[in-house]
Amino acid sequence: MTRTRLTAEERHDQLIGAALTAFTTGGYAGTTTDQVARLAGVSQPYVIRLFGTKQQLFIATLEHAAYRIEQRFRAAAAIQADLSSIGDAYDELLTERELITVLLHGFAAGADPAIGPVVRACFGRLVETVRELTGAGAEEIRDFFAHGMLLTVLGAMNVVGRDAVAPEKWMSDLVGSLDLPKARQDPGGPA
Amino acid sequence: MTRTRLTAEERHDQLIGAALTAFTTGGYAGTTTDQVARLAGVSQPYVIRLFGTKQQLFIATLEHAAYRIEQRFRAAAAIQADLSSIGDAYDELLTERELITVLLHGFAAGADPAIGPVVRACFGRLVETVRELTGAGAEEIRDFFAHGMLLTVLGAMNVVGRDAVAPEKWMSDLVGSLDLPKARQDPGGPA
DNA sequence: GAACTTAGTTATCAGCTGATAACCTGTCAA
DNA sequence: TTGACAGGTTATCAGCTGATAACTAAGTTC
């Protein structure tokens, strides 16, 4: 069984992908480095070797998620540079769950002295990016992220998104008037 | 050293208070039952004995937090039954951090099959409570909780609240136009 | 083809953590 | 007093988990 050897950089990227999936489900403390390793088909000590510590792996994952979200925002703004366009991009990210939800886990772990600065920087960068791309005022930016956070939390709770539970009335009140991503649920296509 | 013996109910309540503090900082997976026990001045096995499992302790803590938040909302509405009054109550809760932040940790753990239903029920109850108290429409309710979630997340990241870090410009943009609780920071009174 | 570099593994472990079991001790009624 | 219930403790542990060390093997260069 000749294993395909990857370059350290390729493996690094692949591991961050696996970490994204793993941390999305379990959060920082609730995820083991072994889970990440298995997802990537690699031994657990090798994960540690590449990233030093579990904490550094989590931080790298957060930064990667924030970077990719930023990219999606920029792509959306390249087509139409306003908040509604970026809002659509956000909705798409929400159905994919991982990038947004892992960031929420970062927020929740923001009290950690090592993770806090990273997650604040990531979030601040996103705020600046949206303002730069749209030229929107402070109030608009605030409202944009406010509704984004609501949707993010509802997504983490499985109130909206791919694995959403059966809706109740209070849910539709919260989500009803937003152009929510429920209508865009994956109709069975490939991941 | 004669330890003061409490009734099981008193100890139960005290332990939930300790759990509130502990889980607020570390989240569900990141907090040990021993930390809770030490905070309450009790042995770790006794915590398990009273609550069965760590998970049940967390669930009890979430429900307690949601209940107390609801009470605060009702108290605020008793004085003035509109969203701005309840919003003020929310700001106060935010400076106290614990009740709101522990709920956020519940949201983040919402993917867990045992915790998910509980946290959805808690949140749904809060939504229904606010609507019942204010008679506000779906959009108003949504906006209220959207801004609430933004503040909650910013609180968990220590962007606002008691232990807030030095502010940066993007933070003031997000928080600036909200009647934020920063001005109400505890001026040195007793806890 | 040999020396070297780089990608990966297996073996191992110390420390933590939730949970169980067995025991101890105030307090109160009769 | 004595018994019995309720509120606790100490002792113990199996299993997990992040991390280290030592070893193996696939390419690569000369």
Coordinates of C-alpha atoms (C1' of nucleotides) in Angstrom, one line a residue:
Chain A
M1 CA 0.0 0.0 0.0
T2 CA 2.0 2.9 -1.2
R3 CA 0.7 6.0 0.4
T4 CA 0.6 9.1 -1.8
R5 CA 3.1 11.5 -0.3
L6 CA 2.2 15.1 -0.4
T7 CA 4.4 18.1 0.1
A8 CA 4.2 19.6 3.5
E9 CA 2.3 22.6 2.1
E10 CA -0.3 20.4 0.4
R11 CA -0.8 18.4 3.6
H12 CA -0.9 21.5 5.6
D13 CA -3.8 22.8 3.5
Q14 CA -5.6 19.5 3.6
L15 CA -5.3 19.3 7.3
I16 CA -6.8 22.8 7.7
G17 CA -9.7 21.5 5.6
A18 CA -10.1 18.6 7.9
A19 CA -9.7 20.8 11.0
L20 CA -12.4 23.1 9.6
T21 CA -14.9 20.2 9.4
A22 CA -13.9 18.9 12.8
F23 CA -13.9 22.1 14.8
T24 CA -17.2 23.2 13.2
T25 CA -18.9 20.3 14.9
G26 CA -17.2 20.1 18.2
G27 CA -15.6 23.5 18.8
Y28 CA -12.1 24.0 20.1
A29 CA -12.1 22.1 23.3
G30 CA -14.6 19.5 22.1
T31 CA -12.5 18.4 19.2
T32 CA -9.4 16.1 19.4
T33 CA -6.4 16.3 17.2
D34 CA -7.0 12.6 16.5
Q35 CA -10.3 13.4 14.9
V36 CA -8.7 15.9 12.6
A37 CA -6.0 13.4 11.8
R38 CA -8.4 10.6 10.9
L39 CA -10.4 13.0 8.7
A40 CA -7.3 13.7 6.8
G41 CA -6.1 10.1 6.8
V42 CA -3.0 10.9 8.7
S43 CA -1.5 9.9 12.1
Q44 CA -2.3 12.1 15.0
P45 CA 1.3 12.9 15.9
Y46 CA 1.9 14.2 12.4
V47 CA -0.8 16.8 12.9
I48 CA 1.0 18.0 16.0
R49 CA 4.3 18.0 14.1
L50 CA 3.0 20.2 11.4
F51 CA 1.2 22.7 13.6
G52 CA 3.1 22.6 16.9
T53 CA 0.0 22.5 19.2
K54 CA -3.7 22.0 18.9
Q55 CA -4.1 25.6 19.7
Q56 CA -2.0 26.7 16.8
L57 CA -4.0 24.4 14.5
F58 CA -7.2 26.0 15.7
I59 CA -5.8 29.5 15.1
A60 CA -4.6 28.6 11.7
T61 CA -8.1 27.2 10.9
L62 CA -9.8 30.4 12.1
E63 CA -7.6 32.6 10.0
H64 CA -8.1 30.4 7.0
A65 CA -11.9 30.6 7.5
A66 CA -11.8 34.4 7.8
Y67 CA -9.7 34.7 4.8
R68 CA -12.0 32.6 2.6
I69 CA -15.0 34.5 3.8
E70 CA -13.3 37.7 2.9
Q71 CA -12.5 36.3 -0.5
R72 CA -16.2 35.4 -1.0
F73 CA -17.2 38.9 0.0
R74 CA -14.8 40.4 -2.5
A75 CA -16.0 38.1 -5.3
A76 CA -19.6 39.2 -4.6
A77 CA -18.6 42.8 -4.5
A78 CA -16.8 42.5 -7.8
I79 CA -20.2 41.7 -9.4
Q80 CA -22.2 44.2 -7.4
A81 CA -20.6 46.4 -4.8
D82 CA -23.4 46.8 -2.2
L83 CA -24.5 45.2 1.0
S84 CA -27.3 43.2 -0.5
S85 CA -24.8 41.4 -2.8
I86 CA -22.5 40.6 0.1
G87 CA -25.5 39.6 2.1
D88 CA -26.3 37.0 -0.6
A89 CA -22.7 35.8 -0.3
Y90 CA -23.2 35.5 3.4
D91 CA -26.3 33.4 2.9
E92 CA -24.4 31.0 0.7
L93 CA -21.7 30.7 3.2
L94 CA -24.3 30.0 5.8
T95 CA -25.6 27.0 4.0
E96 CA -22.1 25.6 3.7
R97 CA -22.0 26.1 7.5
E98 CA -18.3 25.4 8.0
L99 CA -16.6 28.7 7.5
I100 CA -19.2 30.6 9.4
T101 CA -19.7 28.2 12.2
V102 CA -16.1 27.6 12.9
L103 CA -15.7 31.3 13.3
L104 CA -18.5 31.4 15.8
H105 CA -16.6 28.8 17.8
G106 CA -13.7 31.1 17.6
F107 CA -15.9 33.9 19.0
A108 CA -17.1 31.7 21.8
A109 CA -13.5 30.9 22.7
G110 CA -12.6 34.6 22.5
A111 CA -12.0 34.7 26.3
D112 CA -8.9 32.6 25.8
P113 CA -5.9 34.9 26.0
A114 CA -4.3 33.3 22.9
I115 CA -7.3 33.0 20.8
G116 CA -9.0 36.3 21.7
P117 CA -6.6 38.5 19.8
V118 CA -6.7 36.3 16.7
V119 CA -10.5 36.2 16.6
R120 CA -10.8 39.9 17.2
A121 CA -8.4 40.6 14.3
C122 CA -10.3 38.2 12.0
F123 CA -13.6 39.9 12.8
G124 CA -12.2 43.4 12.5
R125 CA -10.8 42.6 9.2
L126 CA -14.1 41.4 7.9
V127 CA -15.8 44.5 9.2
E128 CA -13.2 46.7 7.4
T129 CA -13.5 44.7 4.3
V130 CA -17.2 45.1 4.0
R131 CA -17.0 48.8 4.7
E132 CA -14.2 49.2 2.1
L133 CA -16.2 47.2 -0.5
T134 CA -19.5 48.9 0.0
G135 CA -18.7 52.3 1.4
A136 CA -21.6 51.8 3.8
G137 CA -22.0 53.9 6.9
A138 CA -21.5 52.7 10.4
E139 CA -25.2 52.0 11.0
E140 CA -25.5 49.9 7.9
I141 CA -22.4 48.0 8.7
R142 CA -23.7 47.4 12.2
D143 CA -27.1 46.2 11.0
F144 CA -25.4 43.9 8.4
F145 CA -23.3 42.2 11.0
A146 CA -26.1 42.1 13.5
H147 CA -28.3 40.1 11.2
G148 CA -25.3 38.1 10.1
M149 CA -24.6 37.1 13.7
L150 CA -28.3 36.2 14.3
L151 CA -28.2 33.9 11.3
T152 CA -24.9 32.5 12.4
V153 CA -26.2 31.6 15.8
L154 CA -29.4 30.1 14.3
G155 CA -27.2 28.1 12.0
A156 CA -25.1 26.7 14.8
M157 CA -28.4 25.7 16.5
N158 CA -29.6 24.0 13.4
V159 CA -32.6 26.4 13.2
V160 CA -31.5 27.2 9.7
G161 CA -29.2 25.5 7.2
R162 CA -28.6 22.1 5.8
D163 CA -29.5 20.1 8.9
A164 CA -32.2 22.3 10.1
V165 CA -34.8 20.8 12.5
A166 CA -38.5 21.0 11.9
P167 CA -39.4 24.7 12.0
E168 CA -41.5 26.2 14.8
K169 CA -43.4 29.4 14.8
W170 CA -40.8 31.6 16.6
M171 CA -38.2 30.5 14.1
S172 CA -40.2 31.7 11.1
D173 CA -40.7 35.0 12.8
L174 CA -37.0 35.5 13.2
V175 CA -36.0 34.3 9.7
G176 CA -39.2 34.8 7.7
S177 CA -38.5 38.3 6.4
L178 CA -34.9 37.7 5.7
D179 CA -34.0 36.3 2.3
L180 CA -33.0 33.1 4.1
P181 CA -30.9 30.3 2.6
K182 CA -33.5 27.7 3.4
A183 CA -34.9 27.9 -0.2
R184 CA -31.4 27.3 -1.4
Q185 CA -30.9 24.0 0.3
D186 CA -28.7 21.6 -1.6
P187 CA -31.1 19.7 -3.9
G188 CA -28.8 16.7 -3.9
G189 CA -25.8 17.8 -5.8
P190 CA -22.2 16.8 -5.0
A191 CA -20.5 18.3 -2.1
Chain B
M1 CA -13.6 22.8 60.8
T2 CA -17.4 22.2 60.8
R3 CA -18.6 22.7 57.2
T4 CA -21.9 24.5 56.9
R5 CA -24.3 21.9 55.6
L6 CA -26.9 23.1 53.1
T7 CA -30.0 21.4 52.0
A8 CA -29.7 19.7 48.6
E9 CA -31.8 22.4 47.1
E10 CA -29.6 25.2 48.3
R11 CA -26.5 23.3 47.2
H12 CA -28.1 22.7 43.9
D13 CA -28.7 26.4 43.3
Q14 CA -25.3 27.3 44.5
L15 CA -23.7 24.8 42.2
I16 CA -25.6 26.2 39.2
G17 CA -24.2 29.6 40.2
A18 CA -20.7 28.2 40.1
A19 CA -21.4 26.3 36.9
L20 CA -22.6 29.6 35.4
T21 CA -19.3 31.2 36.1
A22 CA -17.2 28.3 35.0
F23 CA -19.0 27.5 31.8
T24 CA -19.1 31.2 30.9
T25 CA -15.3 31.2 30.7
G26 CA -14.6 27.8 29.3
G27 CA -17.7 26.7 27.5
Y28 CA -19.1 23.2 27.8
A29 CA -16.3 21.0 26.7
G30 CA -13.6 23.4 28.0
T31 CA -14.8 23.3 31.6
T32 CA -14.3 20.5 34.1
T33 CA -16.7 19.4 36.8
D34 CA -13.8 19.8 39.2
Q35 CA -13.6 23.5 38.4
V36 CA -17.3 23.9 39.2
A37 CA -16.9 21.9 42.4
R38 CA -13.9 24.1 43.5
L39 CA -15.9 27.3 42.8
A40 CA -18.6 26.0 45.0
G41 CA -16.3 24.6 47.7
V42 CA -17.5 21.1 47.2
S43 CA -15.9 17.9 46.1
Q44 CA -16.2 16.9 42.4
P45 CA -18.0 13.6 42.9
Y46 CA -20.8 15.4 44.8
V47 CA -21.4 17.6 41.7
I48 CA -21.9 14.5 39.7
R49 CA -24.1 13.0 42.3
L50 CA -26.4 16.0 42.4
F51 CA -26.7 16.4 38.6
G52 CA -26.0 12.9 37.2
T53 CA -23.7 13.9 34.4
K54 CA -21.7 16.9 33.3
Q55 CA -24.1 17.3 30.4
Q56 CA -27.1 17.5 32.7
L57 CA -25.3 20.1 34.8
F58 CA -24.7 22.2 31.7
I59 CA -28.3 21.8 30.5
A60 CA -29.6 22.9 34.0
T61 CA -27.3 25.8 33.8
L62 CA -28.5 26.9 30.4
E63 CA -32.1 26.7 31.5
H64 CA -31.4 28.6 34.6
A65 CA -29.7 31.3 32.6
A66 CA -32.6 31.6 30.1
Y67 CA -35.0 31.7 33.0
R68 CA -33.2 34.5 34.7
I69 CA -32.9 36.5 31.4
E70 CA -36.6 36.1 30.9
Q71 CA -37.3 37.4 34.4
R72 CA -35.2 40.4 33.7
F73 CA -37.1 41.1 30.5
R74 CA -40.4 40.8 32.4
A75 CA -39.2 43.1 35.1
A76 CA -38.1 45.7 32.5
A77 CA -41.4 45.4 30.7
A78 CA -43.3 45.9 33.9
I79 CA -41.9 49.4 34.0
Q80 CA -42.2 50.1 30.4
A81 CA -43.5 47.6 27.9
D82 CA -41.5 48.3 24.8
L83 CA -38.4 47.0 23.0
S84 CA -36.2 49.9 24.1
S85 CA -36.9 49.1 27.8
I86 CA -36.1 45.4 27.2
G87 CA -33.1 46.5 25.2
D88 CA -31.8 48.4 28.3
A89 CA -32.3 45.2 30.3
Y90 CA -30.3 43.3 27.7
D91 CA -27.5 45.8 28.0
E92 CA -27.3 45.4 31.7
L93 CA -27.3 41.6 31.3
L94 CA -24.4 42.0 28.9
T95 CA -22.2 43.8 31.4
E96 CA -22.8 41.1 33.8
R97 CA -21.7 38.8 31.1
E98 CA -22.5 35.4 32.6
L99 CA -26.1 34.8 31.7
I100 CA -25.7 36.0 28.1
T101 CA -22.3 34.4 27.5
V102 CA -23.2 31.0 28.9
L103 CA -26.2 31.0 26.6
L104 CA -23.9 31.7 23.6
H105 CA -21.8 28.7 24.6
G106 CA -25.1 26.8 24.5
F107 CA -25.8 28.0 21.0
A108 CA -22.3 27.0 19.9
A109 CA -22.9 23.6 21.3
G110 CA -26.3 23.4 19.6
A111 CA -25.0 20.7 17.2
D112 CA -24.9 18.3 20.1
P113 CA -28.0 16.1 19.9
A114 CA -28.7 16.4 23.6
I115 CA -28.0 20.1 24.0
G116 CA -29.5 21.3 20.7
P117 CA -33.2 20.8 21.6
V118 CA -32.7 22.4 25.0
V119 CA -31.0 25.5 23.6
R120 CA -33.5 25.9 20.9
A121 CA -36.3 25.7 23.4
C122 CA -34.6 28.3 25.6
F123 CA -34.1 30.7 22.7
G124 CA -37.6 30.2 21.4
R125 CA -39.0 31.0 24.8
L126 CA -37.1 34.2 24.9
V127 CA -38.3 35.2 21.5
E128 CA -41.9 34.4 22.5
T129 CA -41.5 36.3 25.8
V130 CA -40.3 39.4 24.1
R131 CA -43.0 39.3 21.6
E132 CA -45.6 38.7 24.2
L133 CA -44.3 41.6 26.4
T134 CA -44.0 44.2 23.7
G135 CA -46.4 43.1 21.0
A136 CA -43.8 43.9 18.5
G137 CA -44.0 42.6 14.9
A138 CA -41.8 40.0 13.4
E139 CA -39.3 42.5 11.9
E140 CA -38.9 44.3 15.1
I141 CA -38.3 41.1 17.0
R142 CA -35.8 40.0 14.5
D143 CA -33.9 43.2 14.6
F144 CA -33.9 43.2 18.4
F145 CA -32.4 39.7 18.5
A146 CA -30.0 40.5 15.7
H147 CA -28.5 43.3 17.5
G148 CA -28.6 41.3 20.7
M149 CA -26.6 38.5 19.1
L150 CA -24.0 41.0 17.7
L151 CA -23.5 42.4 21.2
T152 CA -23.4 38.9 22.7
V153 CA -20.7 37.8 20.3
L154 CA -18.8 41.1 20.9
G155 CA -19.1 40.5 24.6
A156 CA -17.7 37.0 24.3
M157 CA -14.8 38.4 22.3
N158 CA -14.2 41.0 25.0
V159 CA -14.8 43.8 22.5
V160 CA -17.5 45.2 24.9
G161 CA -18.1 44.6 28.5
R162 CA -16.3 44.5 31.8
D163 CA -13.0 43.1 30.5
A164 CA -13.1 44.8 27.2
V165 CA -9.8 45.3 25.4
A166 CA -8.5 48.6 24.1
P167 CA -11.0 49.7 21.4
E168 CA -10.1 49.8 17.8
K169 CA -11.8 51.8 15.1
W170 CA -13.9 49.0 13.7
M171 CA -15.3 48.3 17.1
S172 CA -16.6 51.8 17.6
D173 CA -18.3 51.6 14.2
L174 CA -20.2 48.5 15.3
V175 CA -21.1 49.6 18.7
G176 CA -20.9 53.3 18.5
S177 CA -24.5 54.1 17.6
L178 CA -25.9 51.5 20.0
D179 CA -26.6 52.7 23.5
L180 CA -23.8 50.4 24.6
P181 CA -23.1 49.3 28.1
K182 CA -19.5 50.5 28.1
A183 CA -20.6 53.7 29.9
R184 CA -22.2 51.6 32.6
Q185 CA -19.0 49.8 33.5
D186 CA -18.9 48.9 37.2
P187 CA -17.3 51.9 38.9
G188 CA -15.8 49.8 41.6
G189 CA -18.8 48.6 43.6
P190 CA -19.1 45.2 45.1
A191 CA -19.7 42.2 42.9
Chain C
dG1 C1' 23.7 4.0 -6.2
dA2 C1' 24.8 6.3 -2.2
dA3 C1' 24.0 10.1 0.6
dC4 C1' 20.7 13.3 1.9
dT5 C1' 16.3 15.5 2.6
dT6 C1' 11.5 15.3 3.5
dA7 C1' 7.1 13.0 4.5
dG8 C1' 5.3 10.1 7.4
dT9 C1' 4.7 6.2 11.1
dT10 C1' 4.6 3.4 15.5
dA11 C1' 5.4 3.3 20.3
dT12 C1' 4.8 5.5 24.4
dC13 C1' 3.3 8.3 28.1
dA14 C1' 2.0 11.7 31.8
dG15 C1' -1.8 14.1 33.1
dC16 C1' -6.4 15.0 33.2
dT17 C1' -11.4 14.0 33.7
dG18 C1' -15.9 12.1 34.4
dA19 C1' -17.8 8.8 36.9
dT20 C1' -18.4 4.9 40.6
dA21 C1' -18.2 3.0 45.2
dA22 C1' -17.6 3.0 49.7
dC23 C1' -17.4 5.4 53.7
dC24 C1' -18.3 9.4 57.1
dT25 C1' -21.0 12.7 59.8
dG26 C1' -24.5 16.2 61.2
dT27 C1' -29.3 16.6 62.6
dC28 C1' -33.6 15.2 64.2
dA29 C1' -37.4 12.2 65.9
dA30 C1' -39.0 9.0 69.3
Chain D
dT1 C1' -29.6 6.9 73.2
dT2 C1' -30.2 5.3 69.3
dG3 C1' -31.5 4.8 64.8
dA4 C1' -32.1 6.6 60.4
dC5 C1' -32.0 9.8 56.8
dA6 C1' -29.7 13.4 54.3
dG7 C1' -25.6 15.9 53.1
dG8 C1' -21.3 15.2 52.2
dT9 C1' -16.1 13.1 51.6
dT10 C1' -12.1 10.2 50.3
dA11 C1' -10.3 6.6 47.4
dT12 C1' -10.1 4.9 43.0
dC13 C1' -10.1 4.2 38.1
dA14 C1' -10.6 3.4 33.1
dG15 C1' -10.3 5.9 29.1
dC16 C1' -9.0 9.7 26.6
dT17 C1' -5.7 13.2 24.8
dG18 C1' -1.9 16.2 23.5
dA19 C1' 2.6 15.7 23.0
dT20 C1' 7.5 13.6 22.5
dA21 C1' 10.9 10.4 20.7
dA22 C1' 12.6 7.2 17.8
dC23 C1' 12.2 5.0 13.7
dT24 C1' 10.9 4.1 8.5
dA25 C1' 10.5 5.1 3.8
dA26 C1' 9.8 7.8 -0.5
dG27 C1' 12.0 10.9 -3.6
dT28 C1' 16.2 13.7 -5.1
dT29 C1' 20.7 15.1 -6.1
dC30 C1' 25.3 14.2 -7.6

